[in-house]
Coordinates of C-alpha atoms in Angstrom, one line a residue:
Chain A
X1 CA 93.6 -5.2 -30.1
X2 CA 91.2 -7.7 -28.4
X3 CA 93.4 -9.0 -25.7
X4 CA 95.8 -7.5 -23.2
X5 CA 98.2 -8.8 -20.6
X6 CA 99.1 -6.6 -17.6
X7 CA 101.0 -6.5 -14.4
X8 CA 98.8 -5.2 -11.6
X9 CA 100.9 -4.1 -8.6
X10 CA 100.6 -4.6 -4.9
X11 CA 100.1 -1.5 -2.8
X12 CA 100.7 -0.4 0.8
X13 CA 97.7 1.6 2.0
X14 CA 96.8 3.1 5.4
X15 CA 100.4 4.5 5.5
X16 CA 100.5 5.2 9.3
X17 CA 99.3 8.8 9.8
X18 CA 97.7 8.5 6.4
X19 CA 95.1 6.0 7.5
X20 CA 92.3 5.6 4.9
X21 CA 93.8 8.4 2.7
X22 CA 97.4 7.5 1.7
X23 CA 98.9 4.6 -0.1
X24 CA 101.8 3.8 -2.4
X25 CA 102.5 1.4 -5.2
X26 CA 105.0 -1.4 -5.2
X27 CA 107.3 -2.4 -8.0
X28 CA 108.0 -6.1 -8.0
X29 CA 105.0 -7.7 -6.3
X30 CA 101.8 -7.9 -8.3
X31 CA 99.3 -10.1 -10.2
X32 CA 99.4 -10.9 -13.9
X33 CA 96.1 -10.7 -15.7
X34 CA 94.9 -11.4 -19.2
X35 CA 91.8 -9.7 -20.4
X36 CA 90.2 -10.6 -23.7
X37 CA 87.0 -9.5 -25.5
X38 CA 84.4 -12.2 -25.9
X39 CA 81.3 -12.3 -28.0
X40 CA 78.9 -13.1 -25.1
X41 CA 78.0 -9.6 -23.8
X42 CA 79.0 -10.8 -20.3
X43 CA 82.0 -10.5 -18.0
X44 CA 83.4 -13.9 -17.1
X45 CA 86.3 -14.9 -14.8
X46 CA 87.6 -17.7 -16.8
X47 CA 90.6 -18.6 -14.8
X48 CA 92.3 -17.9 -11.4
X49 CA 95.6 -19.4 -10.6
X50 CA 97.7 -19.0 -7.4
X51 CA 94.8 -18.4 -5.1
X52 CA 91.4 -20.0 -4.3
X53 CA 89.0 -17.3 -5.2
X54 CA 85.4 -17.3 -6.6
X55 CA 85.0 -17.5 -10.3
X56 CA 81.4 -16.2 -10.2
X57 CA 81.6 -12.7 -11.7
X58 CA 79.4 -11.1 -9.0
X59 CA 81.5 -12.6 -6.2
X60 CA 84.8 -11.7 -7.7
X61 CA 86.3 -8.2 -7.2
X62 CA 87.6 -8.0 -10.7
X63 CA 84.2 -9.0 -12.1
X64 CA 82.3 -6.5 -10.0
X65 CA 84.6 -3.7 -10.9
X66 CA 84.5 -4.6 -14.6
X67 CA 80.7 -4.7 -14.6
X68 CA 80.4 -1.4 -12.7
X69 CA 82.6 0.2 -15.3
X70 CA 80.8 -1.3 -18.3
X71 CA 77.4 -0.4 -16.9
X72 CA 78.5 3.2 -16.5
X73 CA 79.7 3.3 -20.1
X74 CA 76.5 1.7 -21.2
X75 CA 78.7 -0.7 -23.1
X76 CA 77.6 -4.3 -23.5
X77 CA 80.9 -5.7 -24.8
X78 CA 81.8 -8.9 -22.9
X79 CA 85.2 -9.7 -21.5
X80 CA 87.0 -12.8 -20.2
X81 CA 89.4 -12.2 -17.3
X82 CA 92.2 -14.6 -16.4
X83 CA 94.0 -13.8 -13.2
X84 CA 97.3 -15.2 -12.0
X85 CA 97.3 -14.2 -8.4
X86 CA 100.8 -13.6 -7.0
X87 CA 99.5 -11.4 -4.3
X88 CA 97.9 -13.5 -1.6
X89 CA 94.3 -12.7 -0.7
X90 CA 94.0 -11.2 2.8
X91 CA 97.7 -10.2 2.9
X92 CA 97.1 -6.5 3.5
X93 CA 99.0 -5.4 0.4
X94 CA 96.1 -4.7 -1.9
X95 CA 95.3 -8.1 -3.3
X96 CA 91.7 -7.2 -4.1
X97 CA 92.7 -3.8 -5.3
X98 CA 95.2 -5.3 -7.8
X99 CA 92.5 -7.5 -9.3
X100 CA 89.8 -4.8 -9.4
X101 CA 92.1 -2.0 -10.7
X102 CA 93.7 -4.4 -13.3
X103 CA 90.3 -5.4 -14.7
X104 CA 89.1 -1.8 -15.3
X105 CA 92.5 -0.6 -16.5
X106 CA 92.6 -3.4 -19.1
X107 CA 89.1 -3.0 -20.3
X108 CA 89.5 0.7 -20.6
X109 CA 92.6 0.0 -22.8
X110 CA 90.8 -2.5 -24.9
X111 CA 87.9 -0.1 -25.5
X112 CA 90.2 2.6 -26.7
X113 CA 90.5 4.6 -23.4
X114 CA 87.1 6.2 -23.1
X115 CA 88.2 7.3 -19.6
X116 CA 91.4 8.6 -18.1
X117 CA 93.2 6.3 -15.7
X118 CA 92.2 8.4 -12.7
X119 CA 88.5 8.3 -13.8
X120 CA 88.7 4.5 -13.4
X121 CA 89.2 4.7 -9.6
X122 CA 85.5 4.7 -8.6
X123 CA 84.9 1.5 -10.5
X124 CA 87.8 -0.2 -9.0
X125 CA 86.5 0.9 -5.6
X126 CA 83.4 -1.2 -6.2
X127 CA 85.7 -4.3 -6.0
X128 CA 86.9 -3.0 -2.6
X129 CA 83.4 -2.6 -1.5
X130 CA 82.8 -6.3 -2.3
X131 CA 86.0 -7.4 -0.6
X132 CA 85.7 -5.4 2.6
X133 CA 82.4 -3.7 2.8
X134 CA 84.1 -0.4 2.4
X135 CA 84.8 1.3 -0.9
X136 CA 88.2 2.7 0.1
X137 CA 90.5 4.2 -2.5
X138 CA 93.9 4.1 -1.0
X139 CA 94.9 0.8 -2.6
X140 CA 93.2 1.1 -6.0
X141 CA 94.4 4.7 -6.6
X142 CA 98.1 4.0 -6.2
X143 CA 97.7 0.7 -8.2
X144 CA 96.2 2.7 -11.1
X145 CA 98.3 5.9 -10.8
X146 CA 101.6 4.6 -9.3
X147 CA 103.7 6.4 -6.7
X148 CA 101.9 7.9 -3.7
X149 CA 98.2 8.7 -3.8
X150 CA 96.4 10.9 -1.3
X151 CA 92.6 10.7 -1.1
X152 CA 91.6 14.3 -0.2
X153 CA 87.9 13.6 -0.3
X154 CA 85.6 10.6 -0.7
X155 CA 82.5 12.7 -1.4
X156 CA 83.2 13.9 -4.0
X157 CA 86.1 11.6 -4.8
X158 CA 89.3 13.5 -5.2
X159 CA 92.7 11.8 -5.4
X160 CA 96.1 13.5 -5.7
X161 CA 99.3 12.1 -6.9
X162 CA 102.3 13.1 -4.7
X163 CA 105.9 13.0 -5.6
X164 CA 108.1 9.9 -4.9
X165 CA 111.6 10.4 -3.4
X166 CA 113.9 8.4 -5.6
X167 CA 115.7 6.4 -2.8
X168 CA 112.6 5.1 -1.0
X169 CA 112.4 1.3 -0.7
X170 CA 109.8 -0.8 1.0
X171 CA 110.3 -4.0 2.9
X172 CA 107.0 -5.9 3.4
X173 CA 106.6 -8.8 5.8
X174 CA 103.5 -10.9 5.3
X175 CA 103.0 -13.3 8.2
X176 CA 100.8 -16.1 6.8
X177 CA 97.9 -15.7 9.2
X178 CA 94.5 -14.5 8.3
X179 CA 93.0 -11.2 9.3
X180 CA 89.8 -10.2 7.4
X181 CA 89.7 -6.5 6.4
X182 CA 86.1 -6.5 7.7
X183 CA 87.2 -7.8 11.2
X184 CA 90.1 -5.5 11.2
X185 CA 87.8 -2.5 10.6
X186 CA 85.4 -3.8 13.3
X187 CA 87.9 -3.4 16.1
X188 CA 88.6 0.3 15.3
X189 CA 87.1 2.8 17.8
X190 CA 84.7 5.0 16.0
X191 CA 85.7 8.0 18.0
X192 CA 89.2 9.3 18.7
X193 CA 90.7 11.9 21.0
X194 CA 91.0 15.3 19.6
X195 CA 94.6 15.5 20.8
X196 CA 95.6 12.3 19.0
X197 CA 93.8 13.4 15.9
X198 CA 95.7 16.7 15.9
X199 CA 99.0 14.8 16.2
X200 CA 97.9 12.6 13.3
X201 CA 97.1 15.5 11.0
X202 CA 100.3 17.3 12.0
X203 CA 102.2 14.2 11.0
X204 CA 100.4 13.7 7.7
X205 CA 101.0 17.4 6.7
X206 CA 104.7 16.9 7.4
X207 CA 104.7 13.6 5.5
X208 CA 103.4 15.3 2.4
X209 CA 106.0 18.1 2.8
X210 CA 108.7 15.4 3.1
X211 CA 107.5 13.8 -0.2
X212 CA 107.8 17.2 -2.0
X213 CA 111.3 17.9 -0.5
X214 CA 112.7 14.3 -0.6
X215 CA 113.4 14.8 3.1
X216 CA 113.9 11.2 4.2
X217 CA 114.4 11.9 7.9
X218 CA 111.3 14.0 8.1
X219 CA 109.4 11.3 6.2
X220 CA 110.5 8.8 8.8
X221 CA 109.6 11.1 11.8
X222 CA 106.2 11.7 10.3
X223 CA 105.4 8.0 9.7
X224 CA 103.6 7.6 12.9
X225 CA 100.1 6.5 13.8
X226 CA 98.7 7.3 17.1
X227 CA 95.2 6.1 16.4
X228 CA 94.9 2.9 14.5
X229 CA 98.2 1.1 15.0
X230 CA 97.9 0.8 18.8
X231 CA 94.6 -1.0 18.2
X232 CA 95.3 -3.2 15.2
X233 CA 98.9 -4.1 16.0
X234 CA 97.7 -6.5 18.7
X235 CA 96.4 -8.7 15.8
X236 CA 99.9 -9.0 14.3
X237 CA 102.3 -11.5 15.9
X238 CA 105.5 -9.8 17.2
X239 CA 104.5 -6.3 15.9
X240 CA 106.4 -4.5 18.7
X241 CA 109.5 -6.6 18.3
X242 CA 109.5 -6.1 14.5
X243 CA 109.1 -2.3 14.9
X244 CA 112.0 -2.3 17.3
X245 CA 114.1 -4.3 14.8
X246 CA 113.3 -1.9 12.0
X247 CA 114.3 1.1 14.1
X248 CA 117.5 -0.6 15.3
X249 CA 118.4 -1.2 11.7
X250 CA 117.8 2.4 10.7
X251 CA 114.6 2.0 8.8
X252 CA 112.9 5.3 8.3
X253 CA 109.6 4.1 9.6
X254 CA 107.5 1.0 10.3
X255 CA 103.8 0.3 10.4
X256 CA 100.9 -1.9 9.4
X257 CA 100.2 -2.3 5.7
X258 CA 96.6 -1.9 4.9
X259 CA 94.6 -3.7 7.6
X260 CA 97.4 -6.2 8.1
X261 CA 98.7 -8.7 8.8
X262 CA 101.4 -7.4 6.5
X263 CA 103.7 -4.8 8.0
X264 CA 106.0 -2.5 6.1
X265 CA 109.3 -0.8 6.7
X266 CA 110.2 2.3 4.7
X267 CA 113.9 2.5 4.0
X268 CA 116.3 4.8 2.3
X269 CA 118.3 3.0 -0.5
X270 CA 118.9 -0.6 -1.4
X271 CA 121.6 -1.3 1.2
X272 CA 119.5 -0.2 4.1
X273 CA 116.5 -2.1 2.8
X274 CA 118.5 -5.3 2.4
X275 CA 119.7 -4.9 6.0
X276 CA 116.3 -4.4 7.4
X277 CA 114.9 -7.3 5.4
X278 CA 117.7 -9.6 6.7
X279 CA 117.1 -8.6 10.2
X280 CA 113.4 -9.1 10.0
X281 CA 113.9 -12.5 8.3
X282 CA 116.4 -13.6 10.9
X283 CA 113.9 -12.7 13.7
X284 CA 110.8 -14.2 12.1
X285 CA 112.3 -17.5 10.9
X286 CA 112.7 -18.5 14.6
X287 CA 108.9 -18.1 15.1
X288 CA 106.3 -20.7 14.4
X289 CA 104.6 -18.6 11.6
X290 CA 105.2 -19.0 7.9
X291 CA 105.8 -15.7 6.1
X292 CA 106.7 -14.0 2.9
X293 CA 109.1 -11.1 2.7
X294 CA 109.3 -8.6 -0.2
X295 CA 111.7 -5.8 -1.0
X296 CA 110.5 -3.3 -3.5
X297 CA 111.0 0.2 -4.9
X298 CA 108.1 2.5 -5.3
X299 CA 106.4 1.9 -8.7
X300 CA 105.8 5.3 -10.2
X301 CA 103.9 3.9 -13.2
X302 CA 101.2 1.8 -11.6
X303 CA 99.7 -1.0 -13.8
X304 CA 102.0 -2.1 -16.6
X305 CA 101.1 -3.5 -20.0
X306 CA 103.1 -6.7 -20.6
X307 CA 101.7 -7.5 -24.0
Chain B
X1 CA 123.3 48.2 19.6
X2 CA 121.3 48.5 22.8
X3 CA 117.9 49.3 21.4
X4 CA 115.8 47.8 18.5
X5 CA 112.5 48.7 17.0
X6 CA 110.5 46.0 15.3
X7 CA 107.2 45.2 13.5
X8 CA 105.7 42.1 15.0
X9 CA 103.0 40.7 12.7
X10 CA 99.5 39.4 13.2
X11 CA 99.0 35.7 12.3
X12 CA 96.1 33.5 11.3
X13 CA 96.3 30.1 13.1
X14 CA 94.0 27.1 13.3
X15 CA 93.7 27.3 9.5
X16 CA 90.6 25.2 9.1
X17 CA 91.8 21.6 8.6
X18 CA 95.1 22.6 10.2
X19 CA 93.6 23.2 13.6
X20 CA 96.4 23.6 16.2
X21 CA 99.1 22.9 13.6
X22 CA 98.9 25.4 10.8
X23 CA 99.2 29.1 10.7
X24 CA 100.3 31.9 8.4
X25 CA 101.8 35.4 8.8
X26 CA 100.2 38.6 7.8
X27 CA 101.9 41.6 6.2
X28 CA 100.3 44.8 7.1
X29 CA 98.7 44.1 10.5
X30 CA 101.1 44.0 13.5
X31 CA 102.4 45.6 16.6
X32 CA 105.4 47.9 16.9
X33 CA 107.8 47.3 19.8
X34 CA 110.9 49.0 21.1
X35 CA 113.1 46.8 23.2
X36 CA 116.1 48.4 25.0
X37 CA 118.8 47.1 27.3
X38 CA 118.6 48.4 30.9
X39 CA 121.0 48.2 33.7
X40 CA 118.6 46.8 36.3
X41 CA 119.0 43.0 35.6
X42 CA 115.2 42.8 35.2
X43 CA 112.6 42.7 32.4
X44 CA 110.2 45.6 32.5
X45 CA 107.2 46.5 30.4
X46 CA 107.7 50.2 30.4
X47 CA 104.8 51.2 28.1
X48 CA 101.8 49.8 26.4
X49 CA 99.8 52.0 24.0
X50 CA 96.8 51.0 22.0
X51 CA 95.4 48.4 24.4
X52 CA 94.8 48.1 28.1
X53 CA 97.1 45.3 29.1
X54 CA 99.0 44.5 32.3
X55 CA 102.4 46.2 32.8
X56 CA 103.5 43.7 35.4
X57 CA 106.1 41.6 33.8
X58 CA 104.8 38.3 35.0
X59 CA 101.3 39.0 33.8
X60 CA 102.4 40.2 30.4
X61 CA 103.0 37.7 27.6
X62 CA 106.0 39.6 26.3
X63 CA 107.4 39.8 29.8
X64 CA 106.9 36.1 30.5
X65 CA 108.4 35.1 27.1
X66 CA 111.4 37.4 27.6
X67 CA 112.1 36.0 31.1
X68 CA 111.8 32.4 30.0
X69 CA 114.3 33.1 27.2
X70 CA 116.8 34.9 29.5
X71 CA 116.5 32.2 32.2
X72 CA 117.3 29.5 29.6
X73 CA 120.3 31.5 28.5
X74 CA 121.4 32.1 32.1
X75 CA 121.7 35.7 31.1
X76 CA 120.9 38.4 33.7
X77 CA 120.8 41.4 31.3
X78 CA 117.7 43.5 31.9
X79 CA 115.4 44.9 29.1
X80 CA 112.7 47.5 28.8
X81 CA 109.9 46.6 26.5
X82 CA 107.6 49.2 24.9
X83 CA 104.6 47.9 23.0
X84 CA 102.4 49.8 20.6
X85 CA 99.6 47.4 20.2
X86 CA 97.9 47.7 16.8
X87 CA 96.5 44.1 17.1
X88 CA 93.6 44.1 19.5
X89 CA 93.8 41.6 22.4
X90 CA 91.3 38.8 22.0
X91 CA 91.0 39.4 18.2
X92 CA 92.0 35.9 17.1
X93 CA 94.8 37.1 14.9
X94 CA 97.7 36.4 17.3
X95 CA 97.8 39.5 19.5
X96 CA 99.5 37.7 22.3
X97 CA 101.8 35.8 19.9
X98 CA 103.0 39.1 18.3
X99 CA 104.0 40.5 21.7
X100 CA 105.7 37.3 22.9
X101 CA 107.4 36.5 19.7
X102 CA 108.5 40.2 19.3
X103 CA 110.1 40.3 22.7
X104 CA 112.2 37.2 22.3
X105 CA 113.1 38.1 18.7
X106 CA 114.3 41.5 19.7
X107 CA 116.2 40.4 22.8
X108 CA 117.9 37.6 20.7
X109 CA 119.0 40.3 18.2
X110 CA 120.3 42.6 21.0
X111 CA 122.3 39.8 22.5
X112 CA 124.0 39.0 19.2
X113 CA 121.7 36.1 18.2
X114 CA 122.7 33.3 20.5
X115 CA 119.8 31.3 19.1
X116 CA 118.4 30.9 15.6
X117 CA 114.9 32.3 15.1
X118 CA 113.3 28.9 15.1
X119 CA 114.9 28.1 18.4
X120 CA 113.0 31.0 19.9
X121 CA 109.6 29.4 19.3
X122 CA 109.4 27.5 22.7
X123 CA 110.0 30.8 24.7
X124 CA 107.4 32.7 22.7
X125 CA 105.1 29.7 23.4
X126 CA 105.4 30.5 27.2
X127 CA 103.6 33.8 26.4
X128 CA 100.8 31.8 24.8
X129 CA 100.6 29.6 27.8
X130 CA 100.0 32.7 30.0
X131 CA 97.4 34.1 27.5
X132 CA 95.3 31.0 27.0
X133 CA 96.5 28.2 29.3
X134 CA 97.8 26.3 26.2
X135 CA 101.3 26.7 24.9
X136 CA 100.4 26.4 21.2
X137 CA 102.8 27.2 18.5
X138 CA 100.7 28.0 15.4
X139 CA 100.7 31.7 16.0
X140 CA 104.2 32.3 17.4
X141 CA 105.9 30.1 14.7
X142 CA 104.6 32.0 11.7
X143 CA 105.1 35.3 13.5
X144 CA 108.8 34.4 13.9
X145 CA 109.4 32.5 10.7
X146 CA 107.0 34.2 8.2
X147 CA 104.9 32.4 5.6
X148 CA 103.1 29.2 6.5
X149 CA 104.2 27.2 9.6
X150 CA 103.2 23.6 10.2
X151 CA 103.7 22.2 13.7
X152 CA 104.5 18.5 13.1
X153 CA 104.9 17.7 16.7
X154 CA 104.7 19.3 20.1
X155 CA 106.7 16.7 22.0
X156 CA 109.4 17.2 20.8
X157 CA 108.6 20.5 19.2
X158 CA 109.1 20.4 15.4
X159 CA 107.9 23.2 13.2
X160 CA 108.2 23.2 9.4
X161 CA 108.1 26.2 7.0
X162 CA 105.9 25.6 4.0
X163 CA 106.0 27.5 0.7
X164 CA 103.8 30.5 0.1
X165 CA 101.9 30.7 -3.2
X166 CA 102.6 34.3 -4.5
X167 CA 99.0 35.4 -5.2
X168 CA 97.5 34.5 -1.9
X169 CA 95.7 37.3 0.0
X170 CA 93.9 37.2 3.3
X171 CA 90.8 39.2 4.2
X172 CA 90.3 39.3 8.0
X173 CA 87.1 40.5 9.6
X174 CA 87.3 41.2 13.3
X175 CA 83.9 41.6 14.9
X176 CA 84.5 43.6 18.0
X177 CA 83.1 41.2 20.5
X178 CA 85.0 39.3 23.1
X179 CA 85.7 35.5 23.0
X180 CA 88.4 34.4 25.4
X181 CA 90.7 31.8 23.9
X182 CA 90.3 29.8 27.1
X183 CA 86.5 29.8 26.7
X184 CA 86.8 29.0 23.1
X185 CA 88.9 25.9 23.9
X186 CA 86.5 24.9 26.6
X187 CA 83.6 24.3 24.2
X188 CA 85.6 21.9 22.1
X189 CA 84.6 18.3 22.3
X190 CA 87.6 16.2 23.5
X191 CA 86.8 13.4 21.2
X192 CA 85.9 13.4 17.5
X193 CA 84.5 10.8 15.1
X194 CA 87.2 8.8 13.3
X195 CA 85.4 9.5 10.0
X196 CA 85.6 13.3 10.5
X197 CA 89.2 13.0 11.6
X198 CA 90.1 11.1 8.4
X199 CA 88.4 13.8 6.4
X200 CA 90.4 16.4 8.2
X201 CA 93.8 14.8 7.7
X202 CA 93.0 14.1 4.0
X203 CA 92.3 17.8 3.6
X204 CA 95.4 18.9 5.5
X205 CA 97.6 16.6 3.4
X206 CA 96.0 18.1 0.3
X207 CA 96.5 21.6 1.6
X208 CA 100.2 21.0 2.0
X209 CA 100.4 19.7 -1.5
X210 CA 98.5 22.8 -2.7
X211 CA 101.1 25.1 -1.0
X212 CA 104.0 23.2 -2.8
X213 CA 102.3 23.3 -6.2
X214 CA 100.7 26.8 -5.9
X215 CA 97.4 25.0 -6.8
X216 CA 94.9 27.7 -5.6
X217 CA 91.8 25.7 -6.4
X218 CA 93.0 22.7 -4.5
X219 CA 94.1 25.0 -1.6
X220 CA 90.5 26.3 -1.5
X221 CA 88.9 22.9 -1.7
X222 CA 91.1 21.7 1.1
X223 CA 90.4 24.6 3.5
X224 CA 87.7 22.8 5.3
X225 CA 87.2 22.1 8.9
X226 CA 84.7 19.3 9.9
X227 CA 85.6 19.3 13.5
X228 CA 86.1 22.6 15.2
X229 CA 84.3 25.1 12.9
X230 CA 80.9 23.6 13.4
X231 CA 81.3 24.0 17.2
X232 CA 83.0 27.4 17.4
X233 CA 81.3 29.2 14.6
X234 CA 78.2 29.5 16.8
X235 CA 80.1 32.0 18.8
X236 CA 80.7 34.3 15.8
X237 CA 77.8 36.5 14.7
X238 CA 76.6 35.8 11.2
X239 CA 79.3 33.2 10.5
X240 CA 77.3 31.2 8.1
X241 CA 76.2 34.3 6.1
X242 CA 79.8 35.5 5.9
X243 CA 81.0 32.1 4.7
X244 CA 78.3 32.2 2.0
X245 CA 79.2 35.7 1.0
X246 CA 82.9 34.7 0.7
X247 CA 81.9 31.8 -1.5
X248 CA 79.6 33.9 -3.7
X249 CA 82.5 36.3 -4.3
X250 CA 84.9 33.5 -5.3
X251 CA 87.1 33.5 -2.2
X252 CA 89.2 30.3 -2.1
X253 CA 88.1 29.4 1.4
X254 CA 86.7 30.9 4.6
X255 CA 87.1 30.0 8.3
X256 CA 87.7 31.0 11.8
X257 CA 91.0 32.7 12.6
X258 CA 92.6 31.3 15.7
X259 CA 89.9 30.8 18.3
X260 CA 87.8 33.7 16.8
X261 CA 86.0 36.0 16.8
X262 CA 88.0 37.0 13.7
X263 CA 87.3 35.1 10.5
X264 CA 89.4 34.9 7.4
X265 CA 88.8 34.6 3.7
X266 CA 91.7 33.3 1.6
X267 CA 91.7 34.9 -1.8
X268 CA 93.7 34.7 -5.0
X269 CA 95.1 38.1 -6.1
X270 CA 94.3 41.7 -5.0
X271 CA 91.3 42.1 -7.2
X272 CA 89.5 39.1 -5.7
X273 CA 90.5 40.1 -2.2
X274 CA 89.2 43.6 -2.6
X275 CA 85.9 42.2 -3.9
X276 CA 85.5 39.9 -1.0
X277 CA 86.5 42.6 1.5
X278 CA 83.9 45.0 0.0
X279 CA 81.1 42.4 0.1
X280 CA 81.9 41.5 3.7
X281 CA 82.0 45.2 4.7
X282 CA 78.7 45.8 2.9
X283 CA 77.0 43.0 4.8
X284 CA 78.5 43.6 8.2
X285 CA 78.0 47.4 8.3
X286 CA 74.2 46.8 8.4
X287 CA 74.6 44.8 11.7
X288 CA 74.8 46.2 15.2
X289 CA 78.4 45.1 15.7
X290 CA 81.5 47.2 15.3
X291 CA 84.2 45.6 13.3
X292 CA 87.7 45.9 11.8
X293 CA 88.5 44.7 8.4
X294 CA 92.0 43.9 7.1
X295 CA 93.4 42.9 3.7
X296 CA 96.9 41.5 3.7
X297 CA 99.4 39.5 1.7
X298 CA 101.2 36.7 3.3
X299 CA 104.3 38.0 5.1
X300 CA 107.2 35.6 4.1
X301 CA 109.7 37.3 6.4
X302 CA 108.0 37.3 9.8
X303 CA 109.1 40.0 12.3
X304 CA 110.8 43.0 10.7
X305 CA 113.4 45.3 12.1
X306 CA 112.4 48.9 11.7
X307 CA 115.4 50.5 13.3

């Protein structure tokens, strides 16, 4: 085996009360990547379609992640990486994570799996560091592991996989405006009130309980964010109206995906998800903003090998 | 039935990363209470043994909780409350909660259970409001419900019962010094860094996962408190040394119980708990501070009817 083709999924991170620690993996939104061994002892980004992104290895998240992984292994094998970007850069659904996680996943496979999939997370995080200045794990972990990933600790890194209630569906609206992750982090307050922090961790504890018990109503009640959403939502056109529409159409919860501008609605079952998606589409198409709209199940597998 | 005798248990609240939201119920530390109907249409505290506490109904946490409950029911039945306090007031293991929860639990029983046990929580919280100025639920909830209780939300109040891993044991050291809950709250900073808050909620999410999966090591790693412990531990003599001793003796985790001065060590199994208890005893008996030391399982039942 000297070539592999994979599907590398989009992810929703910063799941409301799980800011910086909780993300989940989507099923039918993702990049396709072909990674091949070369004989040059270097990592090259040979092709990017779908998005205008740098081909220089050291400026590309997939390149940086791949190099970090190979350096750690002490392996001088070279690889060519082709990326067909279906996830728009800057969308807030883990575009950089998909590329970075996909690269290390594929190379690990081609090298005969010297590391477990969860051991690949730190290298994929190097791609995130390049993209946003912050090596966060709540996109790359669910991209690699599938389902819901909880980052218990960054130092040392510890990521848990949590159970996925079967009927969960995610509607993602991506307004086609640009918010840079870096900028989106810059507007966060560096201190928060103890009272709000307590509310946040009460909700996150309950959210984890809801995942273990498939308690959809509890899941919905817990999907709140007292800290980041009030600040960041002002960057997202019609956020409050969208949240209201989601609630009126019985979505379980609604919030910002990643650092935006995408927003997500968690829904129970296909029928409800379709209804929420239609209502959001109906509302947003009257606005002067182009957008993409996705409906996805939770992808329990993570990155998939296509050939 | 016009009289009931109950065991009302001690509880460990503010469980490290679960500050203000997570508590658990102890098995062999608790008050005994006898509650009897009287024909006076008033709630009286007729006897308190074991501790010097006010007999005036409106100054006693059991009296205040009982009156709040009866007022809500619109019931004018009177009750006499006798309390044999085995939990020392100001210990940090839910002394006021035991009295308040015990009173409402017993009266509910004597009245033929007009409310479910979980519906009693708000009335028991009125006792906590009297005791500390803050109607917190993380002692009264586990006292009433048993096991681990998570307060997802205070407004509206929502409390979840979480699973109890079978082998958990708790060692509690109560240094016989006084720290008033009110004072202990006053030294808390009202704002916290976002970074530490994120660490805290990552740990709490993982702690909940550990309870569902009986993952003792994860439970131990998650029992951390970056926010409150560094501030409050300075009020507890030899806190750092005790924490070190607990770790050296393979306790799963160690922290402040409630608002102190009691501290707890979570342990796996009786043998480990006995070892940790002995080591703490050995260390503390050389100091000039009287103390009590308890070893308990987790009480899954909550308040128990004795007769």
